XYZ file of N, CA and C in Angstrom:
681
model
N -163.255 25.718 160.088
C -163.311 24.538 159.279
C -163.392 24.905 157.821
N -163.322 23.883 157.014
C -163.376 24.081 155.560
C -164.673 23.506 155.026
N -165.080 24.051 153.919
C -166.319 23.595 153.269
C -166.034 23.408 151.797
N -166.038 22.138 151.361
C -165.809 21.854 149.944
C -167.121 22.008 149.190
N -167.093 22.826 148.196
C -168.284 23.045 147.354
C -168.091 22.292 146.043
N -168.966 21.340 145.760
C -168.899 20.568 144.520
C -169.572 21.363 143.404
N -168.816 21.639 142.382
C -169.338 22.410 141.265
C -169.874 21.467 140.182
N -171.013 21.813 139.604
C -171.549 20.967 138.529
C -170.643 21.002 137.306
N -170.480 19.845 136.674
C -169.646 19.753 135.485
C -170.473 19.228 134.315
N -169.989 19.544 133.145
C -170.701 19.090 131.950
C -170.618 17.578 131.835
N -171.769 16.923 131.664
C -171.818 15.471 131.537
C -171.580 15.013 130.106
N -172.045 15.787 129.177
C -171.863 15.398 127.791
C -172.968 15.917 126.909
N -172.824 15.645 125.626
C -173.797 16.046 124.621
C -174.513 14.811 124.089
N -175.767 15.015 123.692
C -176.519 13.986 122.982
C -176.787 14.487 121.568
N -176.540 13.630 120.587
C -176.773 13.987 119.186
C -177.777 13.014 118.584
N -178.831 13.556 117.991
C -179.811 12.749 117.275
C -179.876 13.269 115.843
N -179.534 12.398 114.916
C -179.471 12.776 113.501
C -180.577 12.069 112.735
N -181.299 12.816 111.910
C -182.346 12.230 111.064
C -182.158 12.715 109.634
N -182.500 11.845 108.691
C -182.390 12.191 107.279
C -183.683 11.913 106.554
N -184.065 12.814 105.653
C -185.291 12.674 104.871
C -184.964 12.809 103.393
N -185.294 11.772 102.624
C -185.077 11.815 101.180
C -186.091 12.735 100.526
N -185.606 13.613 99.659
C -186.469 14.543 98.928
C -186.641 14.046 97.492
N -187.843 13.610 97.178
C -188.131 13.059 95.853
C -188.489 14.199 94.898
N -187.461 14.950 94.492
C -187.720 16.110 93.637
C -188.373 15.722 92.313
N -188.093 14.513 91.835
C -188.704 14.061 90.584
C -190.134 13.601 90.746
N -190.595 13.456 91.985
C -191.979 13.066 92.308
C -192.401 11.782 91.600
N -191.452 10.832 91.474
C -191.772 9.569 90.809
C -191.656 8.376 91.746
N -191.340 8.620 93.003
C -191.251 7.535 93.972
C -189.927 6.812 93.989
N -188.951 7.273 93.187
C -187.657 6.603 93.114
C -186.529 7.613 93.298
N -185.395 7.117 93.786
C -184.215 7.955 93.941
C -183.429 7.996 92.649
N -182.911 9.171 92.320
C -182.017 9.301 91.177
C -180.930 10.312 91.509
N -179.799 10.177 90.818
C -178.675 11.070 91.061
C -179.120 12.520 90.892
N -178.678 13.376 91.831
C -179.043 14.787 91.787
C -180.150 15.157 92.745
N -180.950 14.176 93.182
C -181.940 14.454 94.223
C -181.215 14.565 95.571
N -181.928 14.962 96.605
C -181.245 15.325 97.843
C -181.815 14.617 99.067
N -181.014 14.619 100.128
C -181.439 14.215 101.471
C -181.258 15.408 102.389
N -182.314 15.751 103.135
C -182.223 16.815 104.140
C -181.956 16.184 105.504
N -180.935 16.677 106.187
C -180.558 16.153 107.494
C -180.835 17.180 108.588
N -181.272 16.662 109.741
C -181.419 17.466 110.959
C -180.533 16.880 112.044
N -179.805 17.745 112.736
C -178.904 17.329 113.809
C -179.367 18.027 115.097
N -179.981 17.271 115.997
C -180.438 17.822 117.272
C -179.384 17.547 118.338
N -178.778 18.611 118.850
C -177.720 18.500 119.860
C -178.266 19.009 121.188
N -178.208 18.163 122.214
C -178.705 18.524 123.548
C -177.552 18.528 124.546
N -177.516 19.552 125.359
C -176.525 19.650 126.427
C -177.090 18.981 127.676
N -176.623 17.777 127.962
C -177.129 16.995 129.100
C -176.363 17.311 130.381
N -176.390 18.535 130.808
C -175.669 18.886 132.028
C -176.314 20.096 132.681
N -175.815 20.442 133.847
C -176.342 21.569 134.612
C -175.555 22.847 134.379
N -174.606 22.803 133.466
C -173.832 23.999 133.138
C -173.791 24.168 131.633
N -173.545 25.383 131.194
C -173.419 25.654 129.771
C -172.113 25.085 129.235
N -172.126 24.745 127.960
C -170.902 24.318 127.284
C -170.620 25.298 126.150
N -169.380 25.352 125.724
C -168.987 26.348 124.731
C -168.368 25.698 123.504
N -168.360 26.472 122.431
C -167.794 26.068 121.132
C -168.356 24.702 120.724
N -169.659 24.646 120.550
C -170.344 23.417 120.159
C -170.270 23.287 118.635
N -169.661 22.210 118.184
C -169.429 22.010 116.752
C -170.122 20.734 116.281
N -170.802 20.826 115.131
C -171.453 19.675 114.509
C -170.785 19.429 113.161
N -170.289 18.209 112.962
C -169.590 17.877 111.718
C -170.165 16.607 111.103
N -170.073 16.523 109.782
C -170.476 15.337 109.026
C -169.720 15.367 107.705
N -168.665 14.567 107.571
C -167.840 14.633 106.363
C -168.611 14.398 105.069
N -169.623 13.544 105.088
C -170.373 13.272 103.865
C -170.995 14.557 103.319
N -171.432 15.422 104.210
C -172.100 16.654 103.794
C -171.105 17.749 103.431
N -170.036 17.875 104.218
C -169.168 19.042 104.074
C -167.961 18.824 103.167
N -167.568 17.582 102.951
C -166.378 17.324 102.152
C -166.753 17.001 100.706
N -165.766 17.037 99.779
C -166.055 16.688 98.379
C -166.600 15.270 98.281
N -167.494 14.978 97.310
C -167.915 15.914 96.247
C -169.091 16.799 96.627
N -169.674 16.612 97.828
C -170.880 17.378 98.172
C -170.573 18.845 98.483
N -169.484 19.049 99.273
C -169.017 20.402 99.585
C -170.121 21.302 100.155
N -170.945 20.716 101.037
C -172.020 21.486 101.644
C -171.622 22.032 103.007
N -172.623 22.411 103.786
C -172.366 22.971 105.109
C -173.454 22.522 106.072
N -173.141 22.602 107.356
C -174.111 22.344 108.428
C -174.357 23.659 109.152
N -175.614 24.089 109.153
C -175.968 25.383 109.728
C -176.706 25.187 111.044
N -176.327 26.002 112.044
C -176.991 25.978 113.350
C -177.417 27.405 113.707
N -178.563 27.553 114.360
C -178.951 28.884 114.844
C -177.871 29.422 115.786
N -177.306 30.558 115.438
C -176.223 31.105 116.256
C -174.853 30.751 115.741
N -174.802 29.894 114.704
C -173.514 29.579 114.094
C -173.021 28.189 114.391
N -172.108 27.730 113.564
C -171.449 26.433 113.736
C -169.959 26.632 113.478
N -169.126 26.698 114.559
C -169.437 26.368 115.954
C -170.402 27.361 116.612
N -171.187 26.809 117.545
C -172.094 27.610 118.357
C -171.331 28.094 119.591
N -171.289 29.395 119.840
C -170.470 29.890 120.962
C -170.813 29.259 122.306
N -172.121 29.050 122.562
C -172.499 28.503 123.866
C -173.847 27.800 123.746
N -173.997 26.718 124.530
C -175.265 25.997 124.599
C -175.579 25.792 126.075
N -176.723 26.354 126.502
C -177.056 26.346 127.909
C -177.366 24.973 128.467
N -177.383 24.895 129.779
C -177.675 23.632 130.456
C -179.056 23.119 130.052
N -179.108 21.867 129.595
C -180.366 21.229 129.213
C -180.951 21.715 127.907
N -180.255 22.611 127.229
C -180.795 23.192 125.992
C -180.490 22.291 124.796
N -181.317 22.458 123.739
C -181.144 21.722 122.487
C -181.065 22.708 121.331
N -180.157 22.452 120.412
C -180.058 23.241 119.197
C -180.255 22.303 118.010
N -181.029 22.758 117.031
C -181.290 21.951 115.833
C -180.529 22.536 114.656
N -179.637 21.751 114.098
C -178.836 22.156 112.950
C -179.311 21.406 111.713
N -178.995 21.939 110.546
C -179.474 21.325 109.310
C -178.358 21.264 108.272
N -178.518 20.321 107.350
C -177.601 20.191 106.227
C -178.260 19.432 105.099
N -177.681 19.505 103.915
C -178.262 18.853 102.741
C -177.189 18.073 101.996
N -177.586 16.945 101.453
C -176.659 16.085 100.695
C -177.288 15.736 99.357
N -176.498 15.843 98.288
C -176.969 15.531 96.938
C -176.528 14.125 96.555
N -177.488 13.303 96.133
C -177.203 11.912 95.815
C -176.310 11.781 94.591
N -175.368 10.854 94.677
C -174.546 10.482 93.528
C -175.114 9.210 92.894
N -174.620 8.877 91.713
C -175.070 7.640 91.080
C -174.694 6.433 91.917
N -173.544 6.499 92.576
C -173.124 5.389 93.439
C -174.101 5.186 94.593
N -174.636 6.276 95.149
C -175.638 6.164 96.219
C -176.892 5.459 95.716
N -177.354 5.877 94.538
C -178.568 5.287 93.967
C -178.346 3.812 93.682
N -177.181 3.466 93.150
C -176.872 2.063 92.869
C -176.828 1.239 94.156
N -176.341 1.841 95.245
C -176.254 1.132 96.528
C -177.615 0.990 97.198
N -178.553 1.872 96.873
C -179.887 1.806 97.467
C -179.974 2.368 98.868
N -178.929 3.050 99.319
C -178.950 3.649 100.648
C -177.784 4.624 100.808
N -177.944 5.498 101.795
C -176.856 6.395 102.183
C -176.635 6.221 103.680
N -175.409 5.870 104.052
C -175.043 5.671 105.456
C -173.956 6.677 105.807
N -174.163 7.439 106.874
C -173.123 8.371 107.299
C -173.229 8.661 108.789
N -172.159 9.248 109.317
C -172.038 9.496 110.758
C -171.753 10.966 111.004
N -172.481 11.540 111.954
C -172.252 12.924 112.368
C -171.629 12.940 113.762
N -170.950 14.032 114.061
C -170.283 14.189 115.360
C -170.620 15.547 115.956
N -170.915 15.557 117.273
C -171.098 16.800 118.021
C -170.040 16.861 119.111
N -169.474 18.050 119.309
C -168.396 18.196 120.287
C -168.452 19.597 120.890
N -167.802 19.755 122.041
C -167.673 21.072 122.668
C -166.353 21.106 123.428
N -166.004 22.291 123.916
C -164.742 22.416 124.657
C -164.769 21.661 125.976
N -165.960 21.459 126.535
C -166.055 20.850 127.868
C -166.452 19.372 127.846
N -166.799 18.824 126.703
C -167.305 17.447 126.654
C -166.535 16.623 125.632
N -166.688 15.320 125.776
C -166.167 14.425 124.751
C -167.085 14.447 123.534
N -166.533 14.087 122.387
C -167.324 14.034 121.158
C -168.338 12.891 121.242
N -169.497 13.121 120.641
C -170.517 12.078 120.545
C -170.948 11.948 119.100
N -171.326 10.746 118.697
C -171.675 10.505 117.304
C -173.056 9.880 117.182
N -173.603 9.972 115.965
C -174.861 9.301 115.657
C -174.848 8.915 114.191
N -175.193 7.641 113.924
C -175.262 7.133 112.555
C -176.678 7.272 112.022
N -176.769 7.424 110.699
C -178.084 7.492 110.056
C -178.025 6.759 108.720
N -179.013 5.901 108.487
C -179.140 5.205 107.206
C -180.449 5.627 106.557
N -180.339 6.174 105.354
C -181.521 6.555 104.580
C -181.643 5.589 103.412
N -182.736 4.823 103.392
C -182.963 3.864 102.315
C -183.525 4.575 101.094
N -183.097 4.129 99.915
C -183.494 4.756 98.657
C -184.230 3.748 97.784
N -185.422 4.109 97.348
C -186.188 3.245 96.443
C -185.529 3.250 95.065
N -185.267 2.053 94.530
C -184.553 1.932 93.261
C -185.511 1.641 92.102
N -185.296 2.341 91.006
C -186.021 2.064 89.756
C -185.058 1.354 88.810
N -185.230 0.039 88.683
C -184.380 -0.774 87.810
C -185.217 -1.199 86.606
N -184.854 -0.695 85.428
C -185.658 -0.986 84.247
C -184.783 -0.873 83.005
N -185.105 -1.635 81.995
C -184.375 -1.573 80.729
C -185.266 -2.068 79.598
N -184.871 -1.721 78.373
C -185.558 -2.218 77.181
C -184.517 -2.751 76.210
N -184.951 -3.661 75.362
C -184.092 -4.139 74.284
C -184.887 -4.056 72.986
N -184.323 -3.363 72.024
C -184.971 -3.151 70.733
C -184.122 -3.814 69.652
N -184.771 -4.667 68.873
C -184.039 -5.463 67.895
C -184.474 -5.095 66.481
N -183.514 -4.838 65.619
C -183.800 -4.568 64.209
C -182.933 -5.468 63.335
N -183.521 -5.938 62.240
C -182.798 -6.806 61.320
C -182.840 -6.278 59.904
N -181.720 -6.398 59.212
C -181.624 -5.947 57.816
C -181.135 -7.113 56.967
N -181.963 -7.498 55.977
C -181.600 -8.592 55.065
C -180.453 -8.147 54.161
N -179.426 -8.990 54.090
C -178.272 -8.721 53.232
C -178.381 -9.587 51.967
N -178.722 -8.955 50.895
C -178.911 -9.681 49.616
C -177.548 -9.838 48.945
N -176.787 -10.808 49.475
C -175.412 -10.955 48.991
C -175.336 -11.258 47.488
N -176.344 -11.955 46.968
C -176.316 -12.289 45.539
C -176.770 -11.129 44.664
N -177.455 -10.175 45.276
C -177.878 -8.996 44.537
C -179.037 -9.231 43.583
N -179.808 -10.319 43.822
C -180.903 -10.599 42.892
C -182.268 -10.208 43.449
N -182.288 -9.649 44.636
C -183.551 -9.208 45.203
C -184.345 -10.294 45.896
N -183.797 -11.491 45.992
C -184.511 -12.600 46.625
C -183.629 -13.259 47.689
N -184.293 -13.858 48.685
C -183.567 -14.559 49.741
C -183.143 -15.933 49.270
N -181.932 -16.297 49.574
C -181.396 -17.616 49.244
C -180.728 -18.198 50.480
N -180.663 -19.530 50.515
C -180.016 -20.208 51.637
C -178.569 -19.729 51.761
N -178.187 -19.374 52.978
C -176.822 -18.927 53.235
C -176.665 -17.424 53.216
N -177.621 -16.701 52.617
C -177.576 -15.254 52.735
C -177.905 -14.869 54.190
N -177.651 -13.642 54.564
C -177.682 -13.309 55.993
C -178.630 -12.149 56.310
N -178.971 -12.118 57.582
C -179.662 -10.977 58.169
C -178.751 -10.419 59.257
N -178.433 -9.132 59.155
C -177.629 -8.468 60.187
C -178.567 -7.839 61.210
N -178.351 -8.166 62.486
C -179.209 -7.674 63.551
C -178.466 -6.667 64.424
N -179.217 -5.664 64.876
C -178.753 -4.756 65.927
C -179.683 -4.900 67.116
N -179.118 -5.169 68.275
C -179.883 -5.288 69.515
C -179.482 -4.133 70.420
N -180.382 -3.161 70.561
C -180.107 -1.949 71.328
C -180.620 -2.130 72.754
N -179.698 -2.146 73.711
C -180.043 -2.283 75.128
C -180.016 -0.894 75.757
N -181.182 -0.431 76.235
C -181.273 0.899 76.836
C -181.623 0.783 78.315
N -180.862 1.484 79.141
C -181.153 1.556 80.576
C -182.176 2.666 80.790
N -183.423 2.290 81.004
C -184.495 3.269 81.185
C -184.796 3.548 82.661
N -184.049 2.925 83.555
C -184.226 3.168 84.990
C -183.215 4.172 85.500
N -183.053 4.211 86.829
C -182.131 5.153 87.467
C -180.927 4.452 88.097
N -180.861 3.122 87.982
C -179.784 2.353 88.596
C -178.878 1.793 87.501
N -177.564 1.864 87.709
C -176.611 1.317 86.744
C -176.784 -0.190 86.624
N -176.918 -0.677 85.388
C -177.023 -2.114 85.138
C -175.627 -2.686 84.940
N -175.382 -3.867 85.488
C -174.074 -4.500 85.349
C -174.222 -5.912 84.803
N -173.195 -6.337 84.090
C -173.122 -7.689 83.523
C -174.403 -8.049 82.757
N -174.730 -7.215 81.757
C -175.942 -7.419 80.956
C -175.626 -8.420 79.843
N -176.187 -9.625 79.970
C -175.970 -10.668 78.960
C -177.035 -10.541 77.880
N -176.616 -10.333 76.637
C -177.529 -10.181 75.504
C -177.523 -11.483 74.720
N -178.696 -12.117 74.611
C -178.790 -13.422 73.959
C -179.898 -13.430 72.926
N -179.769 -14.335 71.970
C -180.771 -14.526 70.926
C -180.608 -15.960 70.420
N -181.681 -16.755 70.450
C -181.547 -18.164 70.067
C -181.090 -18.385 68.635
N -181.322 -17.410 67.754
C -180.948 -17.581 66.342
C -179.647 -16.872 65.969
N -179.197 -15.950 66.817
C -178.040 -15.125 66.473
C -176.906 -15.408 67.450
N -175.843 -16.025 66.938
C -174.672 -16.343 67.752
C -173.420 -16.213 66.875
N -172.402 -15.479 67.343
C -172.356 -14.738 68.606
C -172.983 -13.352 68.467
N -173.298 -12.753 69.592
C -173.720 -11.357 69.639
C -172.576 -10.556 70.249
N -172.145 -9.536 69.521
C -170.992 -8.742 69.933
C -171.460 -7.393 70.451
N -170.941 -7.003 71.629
C -171.277 -5.711 72.229
C -169.987 -4.945 72.525
N -170.038 -3.615 72.464
C -168.862 -2.821 72.863
C -168.474 -3.132 74.306
N -167.218 -3.501 74.492
C -166.758 -3.833 75.840
C -166.994 -5.265 76.221
N -167.680 -6.018 75.364
C -167.893 -7.434 75.632
C -169.330 -7.776 75.929
N -169.652 -9.050 75.844
C -170.979 -9.580 76.153
C -170.795 -10.747 77.117
N -171.230 -10.620 78.388
C -172.081 -9.585 78.977
C -171.459 -8.183 78.949
N -172.352 -7.176 78.812
C -171.919 -5.790 78.858
C -171.568 -5.463 80.308
N -170.353 -4.992 80.586
C -169.959 -4.760 81.986
C -170.863 -3.782 82.720
N -171.253 -2.679 82.067
C -172.018 -1.658 82.763
C -172.795 -0.806 81.770
N -174.057 -0.487 82.131
C -174.875 0.425 81.330
C -175.467 1.460 82.281
N -175.035 2.701 82.151
C -175.506 3.767 83.030
C -176.934 4.174 82.668
N -177.651 4.780 83.607
C -179.005 5.258 83.306
C -179.018 6.198 82.100
N -179.985 5.983 81.208
C -180.121 6.824 80.030
C -179.223 6.454 78.870
N -178.369 5.455 79.050
C -177.411 5.057 78.014
C -177.947 3.871 77.216
N -177.688 3.872 75.912
C -178.045 2.757 75.029
C -176.772 2.132 74.477
N -176.683 0.812 74.558
C -175.553 0.072 74.002
C -176.067 -0.776 72.844
N -175.441 -0.615 71.674
C -175.859 -1.336 70.481
C -174.978 -2.563 70.258
N -175.606 -3.725 70.305
C -174.914 -4.984 70.048
C -175.303 -5.477 68.659
N -174.454 -6.311 68.074
C -174.695 -6.769 66.708
C -174.457 -8.270 66.583
N -175.129 -8.851 65.578
C -174.959 -10.262 65.270
C -175.522 -10.553 63.890
N -175.240 -11.729 63.392
C -175.668 -12.096 62.047
C -176.313 -13.472 62.055
N -177.291 -13.677 61.151
C -178.019 -14.949 61.053
C -178.026 -15.411 59.607
N -177.689 -16.679 59.402
C -177.678 -17.254 58.064
C -179.042 -17.877 57.754
N -179.643 -17.471 56.647
C -180.988 -17.907 56.272
C -180.982 -19.383 55.876
N -182.010 -20.119 56.349
C -182.158 -21.536 56.017
C -183.270 -21.717 54.991
N -183.376 -22.936 54.473
C -184.446 -23.233 53.523
C -185.816 -23.113 54.196
N -185.878 -23.489 55.471
C -187.137 -23.372 56.204
C -187.575 -21.915 56.301
N -186.620 -21.005 56.484
C -186.951 -19.583 56.521
C -187.522 -19.131 55.177
N -186.900 -19.592 54.102
C -187.371 -19.209 52.768
C -188.762 -19.769 52.515
N -189.002 -21.001 52.985
C -190.323 -21.614 52.774
C -191.422 -20.826 53.487
N -191.114 -20.295 54.695
C -192.121 -19.532 55.435
C -192.155 -18.072 55.025
N -191.109 -17.618 54.382
C -191.074 -16.247 53.891
C -190.712 -15.220 54.944
N -190.249 -15.683 56.127
C -189.884 -14.730 57.170
C -188.983 -15.404 58.207
N -188.325 -14.570 59.008
C -187.510 -15.046 60.128
C -188.011 -14.342 61.387
N -188.414 -15.135 62.381
C -188.886 -14.598 63.647
C -187.956 -15.047 64.763
N -187.548 -14.124 65.598
C -186.772 -14.468 66.780
C -186.817 -13.332 67.764
N -186.462 -13.646 69.006
C -186.564 -12.693 70.093
C -185.218 -12.609 70.796
N -184.720 -11.377 70.971
C -183.493 -11.158 71.731
C -183.831 -10.731 73.147
N -182.968 -11.077 74.086
C -183.173 -10.705 75.492
C -181.906 -10.128 76.082
N -182.093 -9.280 77.089
C -180.978 -8.745 77.858
C -181.225 -9.022 79.329
N -180.273 -9.675 79.995
C -180.446 -10.044 81.385
C -179.311 -9.482 82.236
N -179.554 -8.360 82.931
C -178.532 -7.808 83.828
C -178.538 -8.516 85.168
N -177.492 -8.279 85.960
C -177.435 -8.827 87.319
C -178.512 -8.217 88.198
N -178.861 -6.921 87.992
C -179.846 -6.264 88.843
C -181.238 -6.811 88.578
């Protein structure tokens, strides 16, 4: 008679991906240039070894990050025993677009010669620091040249909008109840102000008799971004 022997076959791989934000600035917020450390745990869920186990993640390995995923024994890993787990690691450097989005979402894939590819998604949330200042300076223009303020003479104002946070500000509307119009490079609202950048807007105010009677002009400028 004959005896059929059923041989165990590889069932597949399990991939568990985790990401940890590294706050290199130690300020509690994400900024461009800081990193996320990823761990990729690949388990062989079968009773036989599998070969040429490869872990990929385009976000980490492709431009602009151009990093690598390292596994003990190499990537690809020549062999992974039955029921065994290998932990691989990789690092990703945050871009300004990541910080503006407030999260990083990406997908990793594990594969071998004997199994179908398996994937795992990971979302790492990023704490955003959204902050700005507006500094206003005014210079009296003594158009008559007599050293005194007269009705119709002007004050030229500069309103400096500085992005003091780590998130790009968009559509920043610069307003002042006494100064109209206020002109900014690229338009008002300002389309975009990157972190660390200052945009100088300008406007002019015509002095009234009431201003002369009080001996001063007081007003407050504001900047209101979408963020």
